[in-house]
mmCIF file of C-alpha atoms and ligand atoms in Angstrom:
data_model
loop_
_atom_site.group_PDB
_atom_site.id
_atom_site.type_symbol
_atom_site.label_atom_id
_atom_site.label_comp_id
_atom_site.label_asym_id
_atom_site.label_seq_id
_atom_site.Cartn_x
_atom_site.Cartn_y
_atom_site.Cartn_z
ATOM 1 C CA MET A 22 33.708 -1.193 65.207
ATOM 2 C CA ALA A 23 32.911 2.225 66.683
ATOM 3 C CA THR A 24 29.234 1.685 65.881
ATOM 4 C CA ARG A 25 29.257 -1.678 67.666
ATOM 5 C CA GLU A 26 30.832 -0.098 70.749
ATOM 6 C CA ASN A 27 28.282 2.709 70.664
ATOM 7 C CA ASN A 28 25.444 0.205 70.390
ATOM 8 C CA GLU A 29 26.803 -1.767 73.304
ATOM 9 C CA LYS A 30 27.127 1.402 75.381
ATOM 10 C CA ARG A 31 23.568 2.382 74.535
ATOM 11 C CA LEU A 32 22.288 -1.075 75.487
ATOM 12 C CA LEU A 33 24.166 -0.971 78.771
ATOM 13 C CA SER A 34 22.715 2.431 79.602
ATOM 14 C CA ARG A 35 19.258 0.899 79.211
ATOM 15 C CA VAL A 36 19.799 -1.904 81.721
ATOM 16 C CA ALA A 37 17.284 -1.094 84.453
ATOM 17 C CA THR A 38 19.005 -1.870 87.738
ATOM 18 C CA SER A 39 16.175 -0.334 89.769
ATOM 19 C CA VAL A 40 13.437 -2.708 88.536
ATOM 20 C CA PRO A 41 12.658 -5.066 91.422
ATOM 21 C CA ASP A 42 12.393 -8.826 91.138
ATOM 22 C CA ALA A 43 8.638 -9.149 91.672
ATOM 23 C CA GLN A 44 8.923 -12.716 92.946
ATOM 24 C CA SER A 45 11.079 -11.686 95.887
ATOM 25 C CA ALA A 46 9.425 -8.322 96.626
ATOM 26 C CA ILE A 47 8.682 -7.570 100.275
ATOM 27 C CA ASP A 48 5.514 -8.797 101.997
ATOM 28 C CA ARG A 49 3.488 -5.929 103.467
ATOM 29 C CA SER A 50 0.494 -8.000 104.584
ATOM 30 C CA LEU A 51 1.071 -7.405 108.301
ATOM 31 C CA PRO A 52 -1.305 -5.000 110.080
ATOM 32 C CA GLU A 53 -0.349 -1.298 109.925
ATOM 33 C CA PHE A 54 0.576 0.981 112.812
ATOM 34 C CA PRO A 55 -2.251 3.076 114.250
ATOM 35 C CA ALA A 56 -2.770 6.700 113.183
ATOM 36 C CA ALA A 57 -0.769 9.340 115.101
ATOM 37 C CA THR A 58 -2.559 11.015 118.027
ATOM 38 C CA PRO A 59 -2.053 14.619 119.265
ATOM 39 C CA ILE A 60 0.280 13.158 121.924
ATOM 40 C CA ASP A 61 2.416 11.444 119.248
ATOM 41 C CA GLU A 62 2.541 14.732 117.378
ATOM 42 C CA ASP A 63 3.548 16.678 120.438
ATOM 43 C CA SER A 64 6.339 14.317 121.425
ATOM 44 C CA TYR A 65 7.701 13.934 117.878
ATOM 45 C CA PHE A 66 7.889 17.661 117.170
ATOM 46 C CA ARG A 67 9.217 18.406 120.674
ATOM 47 C CA LEU A 68 11.925 15.749 120.663
ATOM 48 C CA HIS A 69 13.223 16.491 117.172
ATOM 49 C CA LYS A 70 14.922 19.696 116.126
ATOM 50 C CA PRO A 71 13.289 21.548 113.223
ATOM 51 C CA PRO A 72 15.513 22.090 110.177
ATOM 52 C CA ALA A 73 17.517 25.327 110.539
ATOM 53 C CA TYR A 74 16.162 26.708 107.245
ATOM 54 C CA LEU A 75 12.454 26.256 108.142
ATOM 55 C CA SER A 76 11.713 29.941 108.800
ATOM 56 C CA GLN A 77 13.135 30.799 105.369
ATOM 57 C CA ILE A 78 10.739 28.300 103.785
ATOM 58 C CA SER A 79 7.873 29.687 105.815
ATOM 59 C CA THR A 80 8.373 33.200 104.401
ATOM 60 C CA GLY A 81 8.642 31.921 100.811
ATOM 61 C CA VAL A 82 5.557 29.704 101.137
ATOM 62 C CA ALA A 83 3.440 32.434 102.757
ATOM 63 C CA SER A 84 4.247 34.929 100.026
ATOM 64 C CA PHE A 85 3.620 32.326 97.266
ATOM 65 C CA ILE A 86 0.205 31.487 98.756
ATOM 66 C CA ASN A 87 -0.651 35.136 99.185
ATOM 67 C CA GLU A 88 0.207 36.044 95.590
ATOM 68 C CA ASN A 89 -1.387 32.999 93.957
ATOM 69 C CA HIS A 90 -4.561 32.955 95.988
ATOM 70 C CA GLY A 91 -4.803 36.707 95.451
ATOM 71 C CA ARG A 92 -4.964 35.845 91.736
ATOM 72 C CA ARG A 93 -7.827 33.446 92.484
ATOM 73 C CA ARG A 94 -5.809 30.319 91.744
ATOM 74 C CA LYS A 95 -6.304 27.078 93.611
ATOM 75 C CA ILE A 96 -3.138 25.688 95.151
ATOM 76 C CA VAL A 97 -2.016 22.072 95.293
ATOM 77 C CA LEU A 98 0.760 20.742 97.485
ATOM 78 C CA VAL A 99 2.408 17.889 95.599
ATOM 79 C CA THR A 100 4.846 15.779 97.616
ATOM 80 C CA SER A 101 7.345 13.761 95.651
ATOM 81 C CA GLY A 102 10.302 11.393 95.922
ATOM 82 C CA GLY A 103 11.686 9.290 98.749
ATOM 83 C CA THR A 104 12.644 10.347 102.264
ATOM 84 C CA THR A 105 15.950 9.241 103.782
ATOM 85 C CA VAL A 106 16.651 7.971 107.283
ATOM 86 C CA PRO A 107 20.194 8.973 108.310
ATOM 87 C CA LEU A 108 22.164 6.493 110.426
ATOM 88 C CA GLU A 109 24.777 9.079 111.431
ATOM 89 C CA ASN A 110 24.582 12.813 112.218
ATOM 90 C CA ASN A 111 27.482 13.586 109.916
ATOM 91 C CA THR A 112 25.713 11.413 107.410
ATOM 92 C CA VAL A 113 27.714 8.914 105.410
ATOM 93 C CA ARG A 114 25.079 6.147 105.498
ATOM 94 C CA PHE A 115 21.342 6.419 105.278
ATOM 95 C CA ILE A 116 18.342 4.257 104.431
ATOM 96 C CA ASP A 117 16.500 5.257 101.301
ATOM 97 C CA ASN A 118 13.767 4.005 98.987
ATOM 98 C CA PHE A 119 13.260 3.532 95.284
ATOM 99 C CA SER A 120 11.187 6.610 94.357
ATOM 100 C CA ALA A 121 12.698 8.866 91.694
ATOM 101 C CA GLY A 122 9.841 11.366 91.930
ATOM 102 C CA THR A 123 8.329 10.518 88.546
ATOM 103 C CA ARG A 124 4.734 10.469 89.802
ATOM 104 C CA GLY A 125 5.079 13.771 91.639
ATOM 105 C CA ALA A 126 6.952 15.675 88.918
ATOM 106 C CA THR A 127 4.615 14.448 86.174
ATOM 107 C CA SER A 128 1.477 15.171 88.205
ATOM 108 C CA ALA A 129 2.679 18.698 89.012
ATOM 109 C CA GLU A 130 2.823 19.495 85.283
ATOM 110 C CA TYR A 131 -0.764 18.322 84.727
ATOM 111 C CA PHE A 132 -1.989 20.387 87.705
ATOM 112 C CA LEU A 133 -0.252 23.458 86.268
ATOM 113 C CA GLU A 134 -1.890 22.735 82.911
ATOM 114 C CA GLN A 135 -5.246 22.814 84.737
ATOM 115 C CA GLY A 136 -4.507 26.299 86.120
ATOM 116 C CA TYR A 137 -3.471 25.243 89.629
ATOM 117 C CA SER A 138 -0.455 26.761 91.341
ATOM 118 C CA VAL A 139 1.844 24.099 92.726
ATOM 119 C CA ILE A 140 3.977 23.874 95.842
ATOM 120 C CA PHE A 141 6.324 21.042 94.952
ATOM 121 C CA LEU A 142 7.702 19.473 98.131
ATOM 122 C CA HIS A 143 10.312 17.131 96.737
ATOM 123 C CA ARG A 144 13.355 15.107 97.569
ATOM 124 C CA GLU A 145 16.349 17.223 96.652
ATOM 125 C CA PHE A 146 17.903 16.074 93.328
ATOM 126 C CA SER A 147 14.872 13.964 92.393
ATOM 127 C CA LEU A 148 12.924 14.637 89.198
ATOM 128 C CA LEU A 149 11.432 18.110 88.750
ATOM 129 C CA PRO A 150 8.506 19.255 86.597
ATOM 130 C CA TYR A 151 9.618 20.063 83.018
ATOM 131 C CA SER A 152 13.323 19.334 83.448
ATOM 132 C CA ARG A 153 12.359 15.672 84.018
ATOM 133 C CA HIS A 154 11.875 15.316 80.238
ATOM 134 C CA PHE A 155 15.573 15.823 79.686
ATOM 135 C CA SER A 156 17.141 14.077 82.661
ATOM 136 C CA HIS A 157 20.376 12.157 82.230
ATOM 137 C CA THR A 158 18.470 8.887 82.030
ATOM 138 C CA THR A 159 15.393 9.718 79.941
ATOM 139 C CA ASN A 160 16.776 11.982 77.236
ATOM 140 C CA CYS A 161 20.295 13.100 77.952
ATOM 141 C CA LEU A 162 20.339 16.633 76.544
ATOM 142 C CA LEU A 163 24.049 16.455 75.669
ATOM 143 C CA ASP A 164 23.324 13.607 73.256
ATOM 144 C CA HIS A 165 21.005 15.906 71.325
ATOM 145 C CA LEU A 166 23.178 19.012 71.102
ATOM 146 C CA GLN A 167 25.490 19.905 68.275
ATOM 147 C CA PHE A 168 27.671 22.830 67.233
ATOM 148 C CA SER A 169 26.335 25.327 64.706
ATOM 149 C CA GLN A 170 28.148 25.446 61.361
ATOM 150 C CA ASP A 171 30.405 28.309 62.467
ATOM 151 C CA GLY A 172 31.152 26.458 65.717
ATOM 152 C CA GLU A 173 30.101 29.488 67.776
ATOM 153 C CA ARG A 174 26.756 28.295 69.073
ATOM 154 C CA VAL A 175 25.028 25.133 70.253
ATOM 155 C CA GLU A 176 21.927 23.779 68.514
ATOM 156 C CA VAL A 177 19.418 21.101 69.393
ATOM 157 C CA ASP A 178 19.072 18.259 66.896
ATOM 158 C CA GLY A 179 15.831 17.514 65.034
ATOM 159 C CA VAL A 180 14.818 14.623 67.320
ATOM 160 C CA LEU A 181 14.415 16.834 70.384
ATOM 161 C CA GLN A 182 13.434 20.104 68.686
ATOM 162 C CA LYS A 183 9.648 19.612 68.894
ATOM 163 C CA ASP A 184 9.614 18.287 72.483
ATOM 164 C CA LEU A 185 11.951 20.992 73.693
ATOM 165 C CA LEU A 186 9.888 23.782 72.134
ATOM 166 C CA SER A 187 6.708 22.538 73.777
ATOM 167 C CA VAL A 188 8.224 21.905 77.226
ATOM 168 C CA LEU A 189 10.101 25.216 77.183
ATOM 169 C CA ALA A 190 6.921 27.140 76.303
ATOM 170 C CA GLN A 191 5.035 25.555 79.238
ATOM 171 C CA TYR A 192 7.932 26.073 81.627
ATOM 172 C CA GLN A 193 8.393 29.729 80.739
ATOM 173 C CA LYS A 194 4.676 30.437 81.116
ATOM 174 C CA VAL A 195 4.638 28.845 84.574
ATOM 175 C CA LYS A 196 7.757 30.748 85.599
ATOM 176 C CA ALA A 197 6.521 34.084 84.291
ATOM 177 C CA ASN A 198 3.300 33.673 86.305
ATOM 178 C CA ASN A 199 5.105 32.453 89.430
ATOM 179 C CA MET A 200 2.912 29.346 89.638
ATOM 180 C CA LEU A 201 5.488 26.825 90.825
ATOM 181 C CA LEU A 202 7.330 26.848 94.145
ATOM 182 C CA LEU A 203 10.044 24.243 94.661
ATOM 183 C CA VAL A 204 10.640 23.209 98.277
ATOM 184 C CA PRO A 205 13.255 20.488 98.906
ATOM 185 C CA PHE A 206 13.719 17.883 101.651
ATOM 186 C CA THR A 207 16.106 14.989 102.105
ATOM 187 C CA THR A 208 15.372 13.277 105.422
ATOM 188 C CA VAL A 209 12.048 12.049 106.766
ATOM 189 C CA HIS A 210 12.338 14.621 109.602
ATOM 190 C CA GLN A 211 12.752 17.484 107.158
ATOM 191 C CA TYR A 212 9.798 16.145 105.180
ATOM 192 C CA LEU A 213 7.501 15.988 108.237
ATOM 193 C CA PHE A 214 8.460 19.409 109.625
ATOM 194 C CA THR A 215 8.023 21.006 106.207
ATOM 195 C CA LEU A 216 4.745 19.211 105.478
ATOM 196 C CA LYS A 217 3.293 20.478 108.751
ATOM 197 C CA LEU A 218 4.494 24.019 108.114
ATOM 198 C CA ILE A 219 3.102 24.178 104.562
ATOM 199 C CA ALA A 220 -0.198 22.615 105.653
ATOM 200 C CA GLN A 221 -0.641 25.262 108.311
ATOM 201 C CA GLU A 222 0.219 28.055 105.851
ATOM 202 C CA LEU A 223 -2.252 26.599 103.339
ATOM 203 C CA SER A 224 -5.036 26.408 105.907
ATOM 204 C CA VAL A 225 -5.721 30.133 105.309
ATOM 205 C CA ILE A 226 -7.152 29.324 101.859
ATOM 206 C CA GLY A 227 -9.463 26.602 103.221
ATOM 207 C CA SER A 228 -11.010 24.298 100.629
ATOM 208 C CA ASP A 229 -9.110 25.933 97.737
ATOM 209 C CA ALA A 230 -6.115 23.917 98.936
ATOM 210 C CA LEU A 231 -5.509 20.405 97.662
ATOM 211 C CA PHE A 232 -2.986 17.899 99.035
ATOM 212 C CA TYR A 233 -1.569 15.288 96.684
ATOM 213 C CA LEU A 234 0.764 13.115 98.733
ATOM 214 C CA ALA A 235 2.825 11.084 96.286
ATOM 215 C CA ALA A 236 6.100 11.048 98.233
ATOM 216 C CA ALA A 237 7.324 7.675 99.451
ATOM 217 C CA VAL A 238 7.504 8.369 103.174
ATOM 218 C CA SER A 239 9.675 6.103 105.283
ATOM 219 C CA ASP A 240 7.742 3.967 107.758
ATOM 220 C CA PHE A 241 10.765 3.673 110.079
ATOM 221 C CA PHE A 242 13.322 6.060 111.513
ATOM 222 C CA LEU A 243 16.153 6.356 113.994
ATOM 223 C CA PRO A 244 15.273 8.834 116.783
ATOM 224 C CA THR A 245 17.696 11.756 117.142
ATOM 225 C CA SER A 246 18.611 10.606 120.644
ATOM 226 C CA ARG A 247 20.105 7.395 119.180
ATOM 227 C CA ILE A 248 21.929 8.763 116.134
ATOM 228 C CA PRO A 249 25.733 8.713 116.557
ATOM 229 C CA GLU A 250 27.476 11.982 115.736
ATOM 230 C CA HIS A 251 30.203 10.522 113.538
ATOM 231 C CA LYS A 252 30.579 7.807 110.944
ATOM 232 C CA ILE A 253 29.992 4.367 112.457
ATOM 233 C CA GLN A 254 33.302 2.498 112.530
ATOM 234 C CA SER A 255 33.317 -0.954 110.978
ATOM 235 C CA GLN A 256 35.223 -2.468 113.940
ATOM 236 C CA GLU A 257 32.575 -1.288 116.460
ATOM 237 C CA HIS A 258 30.060 -3.821 117.883
ATOM 238 C CA GLY A 259 32.106 -6.834 116.789
ATOM 239 C CA GLY A 260 32.034 -5.797 113.144
ATOM 240 C CA LYS A 261 28.231 -6.017 112.859
ATOM 241 C CA LEU A 262 25.782 -3.230 112.138
ATOM 242 C CA VAL A 263 22.454 -3.866 113.863
ATOM 243 C CA VAL A 264 19.900 -1.199 113.032
ATOM 244 C CA ASP A 265 16.984 -0.806 115.440
ATOM 245 C CA LEU A 266 14.388 1.537 113.964
ATOM 246 C CA GLU A 267 11.221 3.059 115.432
ATOM 247 C CA PRO A 268 7.942 3.438 113.515
ATOM 248 C CA VAL A 269 7.377 6.904 112.043
ATOM 249 C CA PRO A 270 4.077 8.208 113.473
ATOM 250 C CA LYS A 271 1.320 8.115 110.836
ATOM 251 C CA PHE A 272 0.863 11.868 110.593
ATOM 252 C CA LEU A 273 -1.697 11.718 107.813
ATOM 253 C CA ARG A 274 -4.389 11.674 110.472
ATOM 254 C CA ARG A 275 -3.004 14.855 112.070
ATOM 255 C CA LEU A 276 -2.995 16.507 108.654
ATOM 256 C CA VAL A 277 -6.659 15.662 108.163
ATOM 257 C CA ASP A 278 -7.820 16.470 111.701
ATOM 258 C CA SER A 279 -5.685 19.419 112.637
ATOM 259 C CA TRP A 280 -3.164 20.847 110.161
ATOM 260 C CA ALA A 281 -5.469 21.276 107.135
ATOM 261 C CA PRO A 282 -8.984 20.262 108.185
ATOM 262 C CA ILE A 283 -10.874 21.955 105.325
ATOM 263 C CA ALA A 284 -8.612 21.063 102.416
ATOM 264 C CA MET A 285 -9.170 18.079 100.137
ATOM 265 C CA ILE A 286 -6.573 15.396 100.771
ATOM 266 C CA VAL A 287 -5.420 12.705 98.359
ATOM 267 C CA SER A 288 -2.908 10.099 99.475
ATOM 268 C CA PHE A 289 -1.242 7.230 97.652
ATOM 269 C CA LYS A 290 -1.032 3.662 98.822
ATOM 270 C CA LEU A 291 1.854 1.638 97.511
ATOM 271 C CA GLU A 292 1.899 -2.136 97.626
ATOM 272 C CA THR A 293 3.717 -4.906 95.804
ATOM 273 C CA ASP A 294 1.054 -7.623 96.260
ATOM 274 C CA ASN A 295 -2.087 -7.031 94.176
ATOM 275 C CA THR A 296 -4.258 -9.180 96.441
ATOM 276 C CA ILE A 297 -4.007 -6.702 99.321
ATOM 277 C CA LEU A 298 -3.887 -3.345 97.514
ATOM 278 C CA ILE A 299 -7.565 -2.391 97.647
ATOM 279 C CA LYS A 300 -7.996 -3.612 101.217
ATOM 280 C CA LYS A 301 -5.006 -1.568 102.357
ATOM 281 C CA ALA A 302 -6.195 1.515 100.473
ATOM 282 C CA ARG A 303 -9.637 1.230 102.059
ATOM 283 C CA THR A 304 -8.121 0.750 105.515
ATOM 284 C CA ALA A 305 -6.056 3.927 104.994
ATOM 285 C CA LEU A 306 -9.171 5.842 103.964
ATOM 286 C CA GLU A 307 -11.049 4.699 107.066
ATOM 287 C CA ARG A 308 -8.115 5.245 109.384
ATOM 288 C CA TYR A 309 -7.199 8.742 108.197
ATOM 289 C CA ASN A 310 -10.686 9.868 107.217
ATOM 290 C CA HIS A 311 -9.687 11.813 104.103
ATOM 291 C CA GLN A 312 -11.236 12.001 100.640
ATOM 292 C CA LEU A 313 -9.303 9.749 98.257
ATOM 293 C CA VAL A 314 -6.650 7.059 98.304
ATOM 294 C CA ILE A 315 -4.997 6.197 95.022
ATOM 295 C CA GLY A 316 -3.708 2.647 95.163
ATOM 296 C CA ASN A 317 -0.778 1.595 93.010
ATOM 297 C CA LEU A 318 1.498 -1.394 92.681
ATOM 298 C CA LEU A 319 5.232 -0.957 92.415
ATOM 299 C CA GLN A 320 5.340 -3.169 89.339
ATOM 300 C CA THR A 321 2.540 -1.507 87.329
ATOM 301 C CA ARG A 322 2.332 2.028 88.766
ATOM 302 C CA LYS A 323 2.943 3.706 85.416
ATOM 303 C CA TYR A 324 0.042 1.925 83.689
ATOM 304 C CA GLU A 325 -2.732 1.473 86.248
ATOM 305 C CA VAL A 326 -3.978 2.951 89.526
ATOM 306 C CA VAL A 327 -7.141 2.480 91.544
ATOM 307 C CA PHE A 328 -9.170 5.380 92.991
ATOM 308 C CA VAL A 329 -10.631 4.351 96.356
ATOM 309 C CA THR A 330 -13.266 6.660 97.884
ATOM 310 C CA PRO A 331 -15.628 5.957 100.810
ATOM 311 C CA ASP A 332 -18.289 4.578 98.481
ATOM 312 C CA ASN A 333 -16.485 3.467 95.365
ATOM 313 C CA GLU A 334 -13.395 1.977 93.777
ATOM 314 C CA HIS A 335 -12.479 2.646 90.221
ATOM 315 C CA TRP A 336 -9.488 1.480 88.153
ATOM 316 C CA ILE A 337 -7.810 3.825 85.729
ATOM 317 C CA ARG A 338 -5.746 2.021 83.117
ATOM 318 C CA LEU A 339 -3.737 3.081 80.123
ATOM 319 C CA SER A 340 -4.685 1.128 77.011
ATOM 320 C CA LYS A 341 -1.825 -0.755 75.311
ATOM 321 C CA ASP A 342 -1.994 1.694 72.439
ATOM 322 C CA ALA A 343 -1.837 4.714 74.773
ATOM 323 C CA ALA A 344 1.106 3.230 76.669
ATOM 324 C CA GLU A 345 2.943 2.581 73.392
ATOM 325 C CA HIS A 346 2.363 6.196 72.406
ATOM 326 C CA LYS A 347 3.891 7.306 75.712
ATOM 327 C CA VAL A 348 0.653 8.711 77.135
ATOM 328 C CA GLU A 349 1.249 9.338 80.849
ATOM 329 C CA ILE A 350 -1.259 7.936 83.334
ATOM 330 C CA GLU A 351 -1.132 11.244 85.239
ATOM 331 C CA SER A 352 -2.889 12.850 82.229
ATOM 332 C CA LEU A 353 -5.901 10.681 83.208
ATOM 333 C CA ILE A 354 -5.499 10.974 86.986
ATOM 334 C CA ILE A 355 -5.244 14.760 87.385
ATOM 335 C CA PRO A 356 -8.401 15.890 85.486
ATOM 336 C CA ARG A 357 -10.429 13.461 87.641
ATOM 337 C CA ILE A 358 -8.951 14.876 90.830
ATOM 338 C CA VAL A 359 -9.561 18.430 89.659
ATOM 339 C CA ALA A 360 -13.240 17.539 89.090
ATOM 340 C CA MET A 361 -13.445 15.961 92.568
ATOM 341 C CA HIS A 362 -11.830 19.031 94.100
ATOM 342 C CA LYS A 363 -14.422 21.276 92.417
ATOM 343 C CA THR A 364 -17.211 19.170 93.929
ATOM 344 C CA TRP A 365 -15.422 19.270 97.299
ATOM 345 C CA ILE A 366 -15.228 23.087 97.235
ATOM 346 C CA GLU A 367 -18.924 23.353 96.296
ATOM 347 C CA SER A 368 -19.895 20.986 99.104
ATOM 348 C CA ARG A 369 -17.951 23.094 101.627
ATOM 349 C CA GLU A 370 -19.646 26.283 100.413
ATOM 350 C CA THR A 371 -23.099 24.889 101.151
ATOM 351 C CA MET A 372 -22.128 23.816 104.687
HETATM 352 O O1 LIG B 9 8.367 8.304 92.304
HETATM 353 P P1 LIG B 9 7.837 7.148 91.501
HETATM 354 O O2 LIG B 9 8.895 6.195 91.106
HETATM 355 O O3 LIG B 9 7.002 7.631 90.329
HETATM 356 O O4 LIG B 9 6.858 6.328 92.479
HETATM 357 C C1 LIG B 9 5.649 6.869 92.877
HETATM 358 C C2 LIG B 9 5.137 6.205 94.171
HETATM 359 C C3 LIG B 9 4.922 4.723 93.917
HETATM 360 C C4 LIG B 9 6.143 6.423 95.300
HETATM 361 C C5 LIG B 9 3.780 6.915 94.524
HETATM 362 O O5 LIG B 9 2.857 6.689 93.506
HETATM 363 C C6 LIG B 9 3.239 6.382 95.862
HETATM 364 O O6 LIG B 9 2.600 5.360 95.933
HETATM 365 N N1 LIG B 9 3.514 7.127 96.957
HETATM 366 C C7 LIG B 9 3.123 6.755 98.336
HETATM 367 C C8 LIG B 9 4.107 5.745 98.886
HETATM 368 C C9 LIG B 9 3.874 5.490 100.351
HETATM 369 O O7 LIG B 9 4.474 6.116 101.178
HETATM 370 O O8 LIG B 9 2.965 4.596 100.600
HETATM 371 P P2 LIG B 9 2.640 4.035 102.063
HETATM 372 O O9 LIG B 9 1.704 2.958 101.857
HETATM 373 O O10 LIG B 9 3.917 3.717 102.811
HETATM 374 O O11 LIG B 9 1.944 5.269 102.808
HETATM 375 C C10 LIG B 9 0.608 5.622 102.550
HETATM 376 C C11 LIG B 9 0.333 7.053 102.985
HETATM 377 O O12 LIG B 9 0.573 7.207 104.381
HETATM 378 C C12 LIG B 9 1.192 8.073 102.245
HETATM 379 O O13 LIG B 9 0.331 9.061 101.695
HETATM 380 C C13 LIG B 9 2.034 8.711 103.293
HETATM 381 O O14 LIG B 9 2.120 10.143 103.121
HETATM 382 C C14 LIG B 9 1.299 8.387 104.604
HETATM 383 N N2 LIG B 9 2.268 8.143 105.643
HETATM 384 C C15 LIG B 9 3.281 7.277 105.430
HETATM 385 C C16 LIG B 9 4.206 7.040 106.435
HETATM 386 C C17 LIG B 9 4.042 7.737 107.644
HETATM 387 N N3 LIG B 9 4.870 7.548 108.636
HETATM 388 N N4 LIG B 9 3.030 8.595 107.834
HETATM 389 C C18 LIG B 9 2.131 8.798 106.857
HETATM 390 O O15 LIG B 9 1.204 9.580 107.057
#
């Protein structure tokens, strides 16, 4: 009986409530907003208050860059997870998106493996490099712990022993060498202010900086001037909640043109309709004028991506066998980007 209940519990914990129904997924085939201009930048950053903690982040980032570049390491900024759009100042409700930060956290580990130092700009409480292997959903650590025979200590069971040893060794090496800086955000405003700040700090190392923008950035927001201070009451406005959002300026163009003009920049393009993915990725590349767009579909993002460059497009796919053996697609993506970054640095040196 107990075994049946346990089995049922286990099955229930595997029900994936976050997997979308592909047939009813949103249609993104409408034309995109134009890239942000210097005027858009000026008005956005003037009209919105920077997060109170920004100067603290600035000091931490500057010293991380100084130390790591001093040790001749290249530095990648990995952005990860979803940004929220608060509907109230004392926030009870907010708009969010699906991203758990898997792409970002996984990619950060492969960059570290390649000798890069990583600034990990992530949604607070989303997945982190290394600890992601033992999150409550993937491999709940508590399910693999047991008491020692004398009941005085805790031991890891045989199933997790090998994985834990390997992940712990990598994590401790990265920590001992101070190669990973974790910088959190929650809202889209915090994300944009922090992205700009880090980009400007990174500009001192020129082409040794790499941007890998995997965060799912909200396309819409509620301007500060229209956010109510307190929780919206359900009896207000005749019991209806009508949300009127503005487009978030497409700051990728400002990043390329002004905040980090010599760095190599990689962005992601997410779609749900495979017939428009490559076209949208190419449009982004032309509009923002950066080096690489990695296209991915919500439904298949863990198994295939497409690299779109000004003169090429190239699919990277996990074979069925590799996917069954839990090979991560980021283990194929990152070495290619590292090679492209090397070429990028060499091309800048000869300029
Ligand atoms: O976390 P996971 O579950 O693993 O999911 C990973 C992912 C699917 C979120 C990731 O692989 C991914 O595709 N991230 C980019 C999602 C996204 O924001 O796509 P987009 O098409 O809305 O934007 C394209 C680019 O424009 C992004 O690089 C973004 O930084 C940039 N952008 C977006 C909005 C905005 N206002 N300004 C921008 O510059």
